[in-house]
Short mmCIF file of C-alpha atoms and ligand atoms in Angstrom, two decimals:
data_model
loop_
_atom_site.label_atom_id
_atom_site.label_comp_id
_atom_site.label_asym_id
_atom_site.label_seq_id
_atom_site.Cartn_x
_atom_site.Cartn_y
_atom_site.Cartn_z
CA UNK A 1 9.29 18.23 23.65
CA UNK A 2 8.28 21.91 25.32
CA UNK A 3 9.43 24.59 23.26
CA UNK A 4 9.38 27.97 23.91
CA UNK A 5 8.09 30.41 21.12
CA UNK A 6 10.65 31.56 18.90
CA UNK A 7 11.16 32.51 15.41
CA UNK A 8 10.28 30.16 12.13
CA UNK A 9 13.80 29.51 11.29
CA UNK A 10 15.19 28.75 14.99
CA UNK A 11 12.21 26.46 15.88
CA UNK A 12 12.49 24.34 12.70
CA UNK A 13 16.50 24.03 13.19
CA UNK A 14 16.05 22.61 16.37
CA UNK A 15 13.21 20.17 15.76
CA UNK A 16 15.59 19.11 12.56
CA UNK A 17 18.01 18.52 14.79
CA UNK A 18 16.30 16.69 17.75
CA UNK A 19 14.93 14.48 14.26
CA UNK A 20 18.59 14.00 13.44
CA UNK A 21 19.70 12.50 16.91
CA UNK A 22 16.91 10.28 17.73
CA UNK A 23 18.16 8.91 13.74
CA UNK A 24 14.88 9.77 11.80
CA UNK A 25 16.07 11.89 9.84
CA UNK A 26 16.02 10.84 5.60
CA UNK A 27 17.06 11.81 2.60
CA UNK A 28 16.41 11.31 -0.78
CA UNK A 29 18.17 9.96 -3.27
CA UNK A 30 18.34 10.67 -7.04
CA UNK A 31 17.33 7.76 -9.48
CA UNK A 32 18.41 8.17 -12.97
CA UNK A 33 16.66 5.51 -15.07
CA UNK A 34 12.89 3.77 -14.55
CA UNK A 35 12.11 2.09 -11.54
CA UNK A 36 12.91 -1.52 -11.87
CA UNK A 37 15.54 -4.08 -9.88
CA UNK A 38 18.79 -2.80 -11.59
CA UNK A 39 18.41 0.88 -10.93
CA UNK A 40 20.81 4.32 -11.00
CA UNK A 41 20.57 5.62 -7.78
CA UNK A 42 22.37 8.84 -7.37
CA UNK A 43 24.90 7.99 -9.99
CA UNK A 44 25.42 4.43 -8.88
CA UNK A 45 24.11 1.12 -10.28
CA UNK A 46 22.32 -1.32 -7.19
CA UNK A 47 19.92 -4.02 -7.36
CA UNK A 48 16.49 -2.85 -5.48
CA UNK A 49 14.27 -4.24 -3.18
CA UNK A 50 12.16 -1.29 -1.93
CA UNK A 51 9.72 -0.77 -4.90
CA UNK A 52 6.26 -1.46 -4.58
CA UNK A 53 6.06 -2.05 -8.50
CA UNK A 54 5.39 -6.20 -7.47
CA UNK A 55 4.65 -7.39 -10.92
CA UNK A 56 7.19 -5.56 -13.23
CA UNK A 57 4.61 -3.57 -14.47
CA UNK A 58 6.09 -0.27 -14.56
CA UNK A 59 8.36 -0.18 -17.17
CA UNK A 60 6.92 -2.63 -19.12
CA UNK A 61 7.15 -1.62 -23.20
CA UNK A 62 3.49 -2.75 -23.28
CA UNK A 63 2.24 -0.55 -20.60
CA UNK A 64 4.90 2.74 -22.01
CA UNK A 65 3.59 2.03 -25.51
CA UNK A 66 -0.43 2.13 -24.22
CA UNK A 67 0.79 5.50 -22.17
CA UNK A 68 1.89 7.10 -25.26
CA UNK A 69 -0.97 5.81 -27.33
CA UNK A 70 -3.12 7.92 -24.59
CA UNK A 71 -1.08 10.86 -24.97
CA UNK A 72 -1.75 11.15 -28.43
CA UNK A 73 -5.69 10.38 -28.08
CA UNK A 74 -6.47 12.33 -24.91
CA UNK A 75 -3.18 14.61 -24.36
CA UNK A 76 -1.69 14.91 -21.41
CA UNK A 77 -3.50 17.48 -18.66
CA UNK A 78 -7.37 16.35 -17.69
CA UNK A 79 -7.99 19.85 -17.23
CA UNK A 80 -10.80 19.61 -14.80
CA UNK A 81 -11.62 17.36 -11.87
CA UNK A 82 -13.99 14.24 -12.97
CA UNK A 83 -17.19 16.63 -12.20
CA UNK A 84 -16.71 19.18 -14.53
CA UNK A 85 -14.62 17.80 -18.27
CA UNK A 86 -11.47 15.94 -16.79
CA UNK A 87 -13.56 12.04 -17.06
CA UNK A 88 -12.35 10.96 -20.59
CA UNK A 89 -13.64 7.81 -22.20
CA UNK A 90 -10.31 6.28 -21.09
CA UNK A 91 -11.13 6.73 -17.38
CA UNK A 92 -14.45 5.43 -17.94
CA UNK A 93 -13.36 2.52 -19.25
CA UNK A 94 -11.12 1.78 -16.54
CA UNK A 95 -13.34 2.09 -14.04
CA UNK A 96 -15.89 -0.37 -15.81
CA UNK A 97 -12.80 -2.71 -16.39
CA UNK A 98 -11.19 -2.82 -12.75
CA UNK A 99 -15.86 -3.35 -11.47
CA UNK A 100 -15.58 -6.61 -13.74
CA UNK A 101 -12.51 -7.97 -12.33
CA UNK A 102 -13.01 -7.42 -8.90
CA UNK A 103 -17.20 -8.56 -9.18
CA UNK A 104 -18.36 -5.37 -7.93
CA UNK A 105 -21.03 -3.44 -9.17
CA UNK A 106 -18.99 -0.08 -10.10
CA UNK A 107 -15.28 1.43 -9.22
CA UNK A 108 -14.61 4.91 -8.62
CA UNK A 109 -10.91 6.53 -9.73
CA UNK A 110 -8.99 8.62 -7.18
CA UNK A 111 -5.53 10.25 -8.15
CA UNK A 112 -3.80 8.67 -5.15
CA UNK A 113 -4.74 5.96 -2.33
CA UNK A 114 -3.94 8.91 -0.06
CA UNK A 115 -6.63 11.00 -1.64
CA UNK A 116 -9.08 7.53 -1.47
CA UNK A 117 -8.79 6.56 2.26
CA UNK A 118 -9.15 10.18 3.28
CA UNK A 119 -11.91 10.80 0.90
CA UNK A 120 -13.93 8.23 2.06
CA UNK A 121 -13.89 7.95 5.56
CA UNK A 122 -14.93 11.37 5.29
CA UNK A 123 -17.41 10.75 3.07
CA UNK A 124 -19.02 8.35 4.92
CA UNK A 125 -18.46 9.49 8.45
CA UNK A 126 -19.76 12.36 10.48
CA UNK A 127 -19.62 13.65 13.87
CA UNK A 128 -20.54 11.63 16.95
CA UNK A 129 -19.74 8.25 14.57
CA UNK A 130 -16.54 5.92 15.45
CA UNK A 131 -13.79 4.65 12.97
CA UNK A 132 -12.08 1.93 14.42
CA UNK A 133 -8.80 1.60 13.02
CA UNK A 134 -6.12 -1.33 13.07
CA UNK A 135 -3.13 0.21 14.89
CA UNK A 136 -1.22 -0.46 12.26
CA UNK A 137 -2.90 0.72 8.99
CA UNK A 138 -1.56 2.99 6.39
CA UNK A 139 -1.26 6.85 7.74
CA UNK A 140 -3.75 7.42 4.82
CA UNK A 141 -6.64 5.79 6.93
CA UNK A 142 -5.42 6.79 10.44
CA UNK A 143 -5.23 10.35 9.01
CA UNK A 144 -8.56 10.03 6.94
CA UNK A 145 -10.00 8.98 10.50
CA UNK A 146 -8.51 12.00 11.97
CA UNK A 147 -9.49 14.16 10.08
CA UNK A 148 -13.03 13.13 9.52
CA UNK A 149 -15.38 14.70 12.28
CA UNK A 150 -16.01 10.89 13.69
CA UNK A 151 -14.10 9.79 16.84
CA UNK A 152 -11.17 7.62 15.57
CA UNK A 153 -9.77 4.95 17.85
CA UNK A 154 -6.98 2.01 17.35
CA UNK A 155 -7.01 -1.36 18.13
CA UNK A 156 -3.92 -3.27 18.70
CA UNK A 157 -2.81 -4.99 15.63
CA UNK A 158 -5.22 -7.68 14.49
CA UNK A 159 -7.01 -7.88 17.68
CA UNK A 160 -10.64 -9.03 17.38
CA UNK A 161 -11.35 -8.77 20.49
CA UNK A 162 -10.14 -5.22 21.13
CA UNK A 163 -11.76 -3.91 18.02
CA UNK A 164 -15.31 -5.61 19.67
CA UNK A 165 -14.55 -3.39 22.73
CA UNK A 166 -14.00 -0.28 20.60
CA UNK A 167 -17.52 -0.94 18.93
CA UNK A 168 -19.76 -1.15 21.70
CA UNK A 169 -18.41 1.07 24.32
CA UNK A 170 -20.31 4.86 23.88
CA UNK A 171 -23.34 5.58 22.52
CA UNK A 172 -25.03 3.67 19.87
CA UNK A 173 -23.82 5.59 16.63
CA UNK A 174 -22.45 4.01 12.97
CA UNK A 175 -19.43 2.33 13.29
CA UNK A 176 -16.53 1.82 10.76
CA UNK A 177 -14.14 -0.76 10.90
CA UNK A 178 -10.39 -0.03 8.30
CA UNK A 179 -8.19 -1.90 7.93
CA UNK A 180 -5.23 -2.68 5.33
CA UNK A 181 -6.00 -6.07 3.72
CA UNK A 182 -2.24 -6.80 3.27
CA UNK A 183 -0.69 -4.47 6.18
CA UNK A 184 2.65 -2.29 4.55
CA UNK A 185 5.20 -2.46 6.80
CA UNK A 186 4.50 -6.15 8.17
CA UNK A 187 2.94 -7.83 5.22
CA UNK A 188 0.92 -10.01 6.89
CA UNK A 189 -2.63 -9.82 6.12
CA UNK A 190 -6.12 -8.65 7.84
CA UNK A 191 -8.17 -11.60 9.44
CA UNK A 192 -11.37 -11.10 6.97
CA UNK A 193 -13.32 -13.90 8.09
CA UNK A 194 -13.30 -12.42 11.90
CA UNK A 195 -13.67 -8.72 10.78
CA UNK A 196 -16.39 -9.96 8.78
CA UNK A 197 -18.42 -11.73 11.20
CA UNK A 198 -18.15 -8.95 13.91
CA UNK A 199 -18.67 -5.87 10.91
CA UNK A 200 -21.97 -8.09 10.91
CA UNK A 201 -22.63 -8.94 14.57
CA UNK A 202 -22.50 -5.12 15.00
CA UNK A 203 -24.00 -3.41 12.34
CA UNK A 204 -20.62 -2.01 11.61
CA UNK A 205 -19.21 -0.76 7.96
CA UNK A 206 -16.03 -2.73 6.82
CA UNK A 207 -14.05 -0.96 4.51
CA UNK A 208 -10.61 -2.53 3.52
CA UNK A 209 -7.53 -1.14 1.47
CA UNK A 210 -6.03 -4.01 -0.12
CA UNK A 211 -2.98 -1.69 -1.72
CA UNK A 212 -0.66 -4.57 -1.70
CA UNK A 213 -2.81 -7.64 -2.17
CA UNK A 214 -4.63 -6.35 -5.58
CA UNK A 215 -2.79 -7.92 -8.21
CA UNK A 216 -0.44 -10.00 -5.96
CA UNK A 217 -2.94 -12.17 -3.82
CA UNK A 218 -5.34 -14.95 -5.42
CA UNK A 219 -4.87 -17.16 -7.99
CA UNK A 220 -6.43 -14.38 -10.33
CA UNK A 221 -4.36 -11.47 -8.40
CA UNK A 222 -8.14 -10.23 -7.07
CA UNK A 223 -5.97 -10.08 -3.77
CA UNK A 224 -6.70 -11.02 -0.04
CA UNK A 225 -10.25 -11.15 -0.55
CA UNK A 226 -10.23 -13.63 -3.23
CA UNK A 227 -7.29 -15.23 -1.38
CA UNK A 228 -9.31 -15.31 1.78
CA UNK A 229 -12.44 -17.14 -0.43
CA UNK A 230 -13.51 -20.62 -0.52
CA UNK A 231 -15.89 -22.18 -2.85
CA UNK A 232 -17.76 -22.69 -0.02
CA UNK A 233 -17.93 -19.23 1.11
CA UNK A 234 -17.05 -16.42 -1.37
CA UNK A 235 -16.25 -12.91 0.22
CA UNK A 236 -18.80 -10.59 -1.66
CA UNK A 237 -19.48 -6.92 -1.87
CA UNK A 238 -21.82 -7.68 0.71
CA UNK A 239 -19.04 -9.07 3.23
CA UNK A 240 -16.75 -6.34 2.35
CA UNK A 241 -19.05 -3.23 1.02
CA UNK A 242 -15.80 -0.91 1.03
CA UNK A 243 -12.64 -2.29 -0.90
CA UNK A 244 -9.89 0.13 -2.07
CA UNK A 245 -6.81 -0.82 -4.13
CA UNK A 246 -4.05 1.63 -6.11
CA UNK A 247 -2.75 1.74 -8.90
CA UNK A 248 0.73 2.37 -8.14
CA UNK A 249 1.56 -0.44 -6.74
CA UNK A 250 1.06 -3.80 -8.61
CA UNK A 251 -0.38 -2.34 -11.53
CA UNK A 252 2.87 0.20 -12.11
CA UNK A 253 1.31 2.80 -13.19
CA UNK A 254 -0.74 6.15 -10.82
CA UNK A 255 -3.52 6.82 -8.77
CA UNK A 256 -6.20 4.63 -6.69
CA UNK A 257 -9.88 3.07 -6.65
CA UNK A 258 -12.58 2.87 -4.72
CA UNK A 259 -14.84 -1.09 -5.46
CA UNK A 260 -18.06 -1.29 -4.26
CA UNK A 261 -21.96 -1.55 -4.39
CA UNK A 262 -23.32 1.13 -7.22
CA UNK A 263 -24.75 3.25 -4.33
CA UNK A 264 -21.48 3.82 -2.47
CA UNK A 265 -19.84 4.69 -5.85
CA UNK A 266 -22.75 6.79 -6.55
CA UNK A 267 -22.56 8.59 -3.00
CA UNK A 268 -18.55 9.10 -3.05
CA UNK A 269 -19.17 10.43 -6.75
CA UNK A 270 -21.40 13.52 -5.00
CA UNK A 271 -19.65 13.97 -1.52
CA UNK A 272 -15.77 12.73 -1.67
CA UNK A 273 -14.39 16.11 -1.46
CA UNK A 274 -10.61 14.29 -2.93
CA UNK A 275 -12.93 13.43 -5.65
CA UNK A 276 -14.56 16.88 -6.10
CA UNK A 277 -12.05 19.16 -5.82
CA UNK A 278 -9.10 17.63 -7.49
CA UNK A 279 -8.29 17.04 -11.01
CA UNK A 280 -8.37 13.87 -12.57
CA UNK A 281 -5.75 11.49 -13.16
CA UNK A 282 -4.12 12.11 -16.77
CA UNK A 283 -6.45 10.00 -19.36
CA UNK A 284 -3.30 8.23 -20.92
CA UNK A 285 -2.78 6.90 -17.31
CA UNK A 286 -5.83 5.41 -17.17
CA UNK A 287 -5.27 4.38 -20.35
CA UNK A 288 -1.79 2.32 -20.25
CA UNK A 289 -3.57 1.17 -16.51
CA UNK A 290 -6.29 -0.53 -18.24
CA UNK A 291 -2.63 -2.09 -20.34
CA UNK A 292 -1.34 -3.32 -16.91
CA UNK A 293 -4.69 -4.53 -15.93
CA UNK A 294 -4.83 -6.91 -19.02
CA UNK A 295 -1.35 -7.91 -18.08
CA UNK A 296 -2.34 -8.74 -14.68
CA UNK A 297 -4.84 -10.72 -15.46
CA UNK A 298 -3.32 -12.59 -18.40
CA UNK A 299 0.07 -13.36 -16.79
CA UNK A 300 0.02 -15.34 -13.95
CA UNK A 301 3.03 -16.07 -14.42
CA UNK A 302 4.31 -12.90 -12.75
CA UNK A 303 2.11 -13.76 -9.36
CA UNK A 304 3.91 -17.13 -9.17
CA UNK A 305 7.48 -15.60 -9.69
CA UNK A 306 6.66 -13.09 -7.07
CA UNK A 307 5.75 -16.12 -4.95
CA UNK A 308 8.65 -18.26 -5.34
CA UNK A 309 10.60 -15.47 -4.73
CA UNK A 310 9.41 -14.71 -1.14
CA UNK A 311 9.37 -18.43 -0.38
CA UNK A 312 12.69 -18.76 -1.15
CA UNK A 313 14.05 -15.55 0.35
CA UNK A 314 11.85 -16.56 4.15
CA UNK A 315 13.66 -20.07 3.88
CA UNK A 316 17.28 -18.80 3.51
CA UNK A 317 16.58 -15.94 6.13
CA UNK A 318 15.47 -18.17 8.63
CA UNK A 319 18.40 -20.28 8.52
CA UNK A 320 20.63 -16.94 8.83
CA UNK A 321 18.71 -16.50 12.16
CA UNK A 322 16.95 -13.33 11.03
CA UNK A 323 13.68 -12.64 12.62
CA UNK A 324 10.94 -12.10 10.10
CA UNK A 325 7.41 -11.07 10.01
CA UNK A 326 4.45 -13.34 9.64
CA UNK A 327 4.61 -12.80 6.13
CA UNK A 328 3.19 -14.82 2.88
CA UNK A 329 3.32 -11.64 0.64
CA UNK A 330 5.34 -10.01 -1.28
CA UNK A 331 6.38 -7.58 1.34
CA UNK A 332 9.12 -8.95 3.90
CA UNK A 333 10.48 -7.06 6.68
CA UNK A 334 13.56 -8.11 8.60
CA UNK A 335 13.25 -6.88 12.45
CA UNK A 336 16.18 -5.11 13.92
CA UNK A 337 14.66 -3.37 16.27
CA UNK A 338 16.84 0.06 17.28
CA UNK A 339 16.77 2.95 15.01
CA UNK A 340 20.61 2.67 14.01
CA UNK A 341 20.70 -0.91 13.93
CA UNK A 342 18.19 -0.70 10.83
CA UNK A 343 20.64 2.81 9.93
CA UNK A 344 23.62 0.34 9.54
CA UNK A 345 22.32 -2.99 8.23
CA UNK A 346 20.90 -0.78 5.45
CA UNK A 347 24.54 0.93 5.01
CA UNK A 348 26.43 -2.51 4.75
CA UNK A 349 23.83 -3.44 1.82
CA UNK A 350 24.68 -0.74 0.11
CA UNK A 351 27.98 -1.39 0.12
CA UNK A 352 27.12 -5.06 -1.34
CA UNK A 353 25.64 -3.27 -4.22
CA UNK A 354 21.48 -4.21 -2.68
CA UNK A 355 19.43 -1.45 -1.79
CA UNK A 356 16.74 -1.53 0.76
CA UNK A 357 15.09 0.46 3.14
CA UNK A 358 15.46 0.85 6.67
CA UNK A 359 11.84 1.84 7.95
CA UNK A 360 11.90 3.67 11.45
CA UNK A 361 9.27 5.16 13.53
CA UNK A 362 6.88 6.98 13.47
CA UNK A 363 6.05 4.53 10.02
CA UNK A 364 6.84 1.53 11.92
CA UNK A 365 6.27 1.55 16.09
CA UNK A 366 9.15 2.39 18.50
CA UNK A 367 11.81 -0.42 18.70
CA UNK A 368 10.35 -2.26 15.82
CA UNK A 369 13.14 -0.52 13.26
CA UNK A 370 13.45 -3.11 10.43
CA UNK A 371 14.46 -3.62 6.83
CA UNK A 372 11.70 -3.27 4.20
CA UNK A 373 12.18 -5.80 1.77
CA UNK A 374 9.96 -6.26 -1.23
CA UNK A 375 9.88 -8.32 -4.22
CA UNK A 376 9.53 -7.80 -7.97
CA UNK A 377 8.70 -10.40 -10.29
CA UNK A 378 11.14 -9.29 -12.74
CA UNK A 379 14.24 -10.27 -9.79
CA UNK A 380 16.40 -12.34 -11.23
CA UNK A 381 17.77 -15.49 -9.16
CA UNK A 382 21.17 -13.76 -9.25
CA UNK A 383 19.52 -10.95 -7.29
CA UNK A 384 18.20 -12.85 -5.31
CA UNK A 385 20.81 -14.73 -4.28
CA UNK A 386 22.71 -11.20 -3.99
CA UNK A 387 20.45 -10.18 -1.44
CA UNK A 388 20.91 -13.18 1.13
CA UNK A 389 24.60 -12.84 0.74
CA UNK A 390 24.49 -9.12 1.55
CA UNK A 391 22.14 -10.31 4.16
CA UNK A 392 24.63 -12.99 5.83
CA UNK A 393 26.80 -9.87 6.38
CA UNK A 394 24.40 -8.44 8.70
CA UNK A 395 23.34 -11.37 10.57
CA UNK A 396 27.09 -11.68 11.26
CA UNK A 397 28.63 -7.81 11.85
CA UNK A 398 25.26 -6.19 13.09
CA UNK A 399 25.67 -6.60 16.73
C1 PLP B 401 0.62 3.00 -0.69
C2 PLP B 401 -0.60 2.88 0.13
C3 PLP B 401 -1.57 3.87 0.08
C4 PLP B 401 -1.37 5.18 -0.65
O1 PLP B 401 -1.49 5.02 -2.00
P1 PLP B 401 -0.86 6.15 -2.96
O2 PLP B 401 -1.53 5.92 -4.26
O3 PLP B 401 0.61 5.88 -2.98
O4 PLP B 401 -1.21 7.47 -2.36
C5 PLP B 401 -2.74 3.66 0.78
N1 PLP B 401 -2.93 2.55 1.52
C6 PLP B 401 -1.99 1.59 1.62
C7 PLP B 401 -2.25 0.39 2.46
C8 PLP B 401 -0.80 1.74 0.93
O5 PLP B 401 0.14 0.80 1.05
#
């Protein structure tokens, strides 16, 4: 779109507007209660399936009653970013918690996976380097890649041999390779064996944000790397040097982490400007995360649920001639294609009491509009079985 100059107000009206034809525009609603499947959403009760809180951890009365139990040791503000006084005994402990369950050496807290991907990239990166991004990772690396003084360049999505092209075309400089390990909108997963091979062949960094596989993935919920393992071949710190996760997904609670060798964490700890110049996390965060973390690991139970779930929402789908993703995870996206075809399939689900979200562009690309579905363990069958009624609706009445 051209514009020509004008004042605040007009020019903001009329990009709102332009939003509000091409059928971007959102809103928000209000939720009344905690997020879990049964929720209050502006006044009205609906069973959800567009929260990424996979393993019911975020309401749990375990995980509340550690929260308040680090209110009343650490209060609530840090205070100060990690640096200066905000790192509290409960953060430390955390981060040596989340090094032994992943294997790495040492983890490094970040208030939000935002403030993670961007942090490091441009930690790591500096002019005249190349980040070669998956086309369809999370805006958090695409804009940590942007905004880093390294050349940033896409590859179409999950294509080896385009991201080979990216890395030796140009001068010889350091490479990066991000990806997402499980990708957000597609929820299919990163091909670690290849990345891993050609990271190698190249002398290239791999760094991988594995938001939605941590906790989900694996038969210990280490996620797609542990998922990706065999006995035979383990994928190590070595394989993947740079693994990132958050914490408000699986584990329910706030905030993100950086897994690695104890010389990355060591680096990121002096030049991750996120990491400098931000405060730190609330301590009773960290401390009702290292709660969730305990749950995680003890109840598999929860992984399996979310499992059985997804397997039998893709079989029923199928037969309803929906087309799906290439999906094994917990995240399941229903392709409609056109903006307002996603606008109304989401509509007629609300009316059958089942709220989801209908992702458009610029999240998802152009004429790839599609239904977001994801899966908590703590669905019920009934809500399940909700769902793929609503769901027969618009296979039938969504032209
Ligand atoms: C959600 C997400 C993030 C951002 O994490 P926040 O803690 O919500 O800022 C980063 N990367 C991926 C792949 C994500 O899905």
């Amino acid at each position: 779109m051209t514009e020509e100059a004008g004042s605040l107000h007009s020019c903001l009206l009329a990009r709102l507007a332009q939003r509000e034809q091409q059928g971007l525009l959102r809103v928000r609603q209000q939720r009344q209660g905690p997020q879990q499947p049964q929720l209050q959403l502006d006044g009205r009760a609906l069973v959800s399936f567009c929260s990424n809180d996979y393993l019911g951890l975020a309401n749990h009365p375990r995980v509340l009653e550690a929260c308040r139990e680090g209110l009343s040791r650490y209060g609530l503000g840090s205070g100060a970013a990690h640096l200066v006084t905000g790192h509290s005994a409960a953060h430390q402990a955390l981060e040596e918690e989340l090094a032994d369950f992943l294997g790495r050496d040492r983890v490094l807290l970040f208030s939000t996976g935002y403030m993670a991907n961007v942090g490091v990239i441009n930690a790591l990166m500096r002019e005249g380097d190349r980040v070669a991004q998956d086309a369809l990772n999370h805006a958090s690396l695409l804009d940590g890649g942007w905004l880093s003084r390294a050349e940033s360049r896409r590859y179409a999505h999950l294509d080896m041999q385009a991201l080979e092209s990216l890395l030796v075309e140009g001068p010889a400089t350091q490479r990066l390779i991000a990806t997402d390990g499980v990708f957000s909108m597609d929820g299919d997963v990163a091909p670690l064996p290849a990345l891993i091979a050609i990271a190698r062949r190249h002398r290239a960094w791999l760094l991988v944000d594995d938001a939605h596989g941590i906790g989900c993935l694996g038969a210990q919920g280490r996620g797609l790397l542990e998922q990706a393992s065999s006995a035979a071949s383990p994928i190590t710190q070595d394989d993947v040097p740079i693994l990132i996760g958050t914490l408000g997904k699986a584990f329910g609670t706030s905030g993100a982490f950086v897994a690695g060798s104890a010389a990355l964490i060591e680096y990121l700890q002096q030049f991750a400007r996120p990491y400098l110049f931000s405060t730190a996390m609330p301590a009773a965060i960290a401390h009702a995360t290292r709660c969730s973390l305990q749950l995680l690991r003890e109840q598999g139970w929860r992984r399996q649920r979310l499992q059985e779930l997804t397997w039998r929402f893709r079989d029923h789908a199928r037969t309803l001639g929906l087309t799906l993703t290439n999906s094994a995870s917990p995240v399941q996206a229903v392709i409609l294609g056109a903006n307002l075809r996603a606008v109304q399939a989401s509509r007629i689900l609300l009316e059958e009491g089942v709220q989801v979200s209908a992702i458009r562009p610029p999240t998802v690309p152009e004429g790839t509009a599609r239904l977001r579905i994801t899966f908590s363990a703590e669905h019920t069958d009934e809500q399940l079985a909700q769902l793929l009624r609503a769901l027969e609706r618009i296979a039938h009445d969504v032209p």
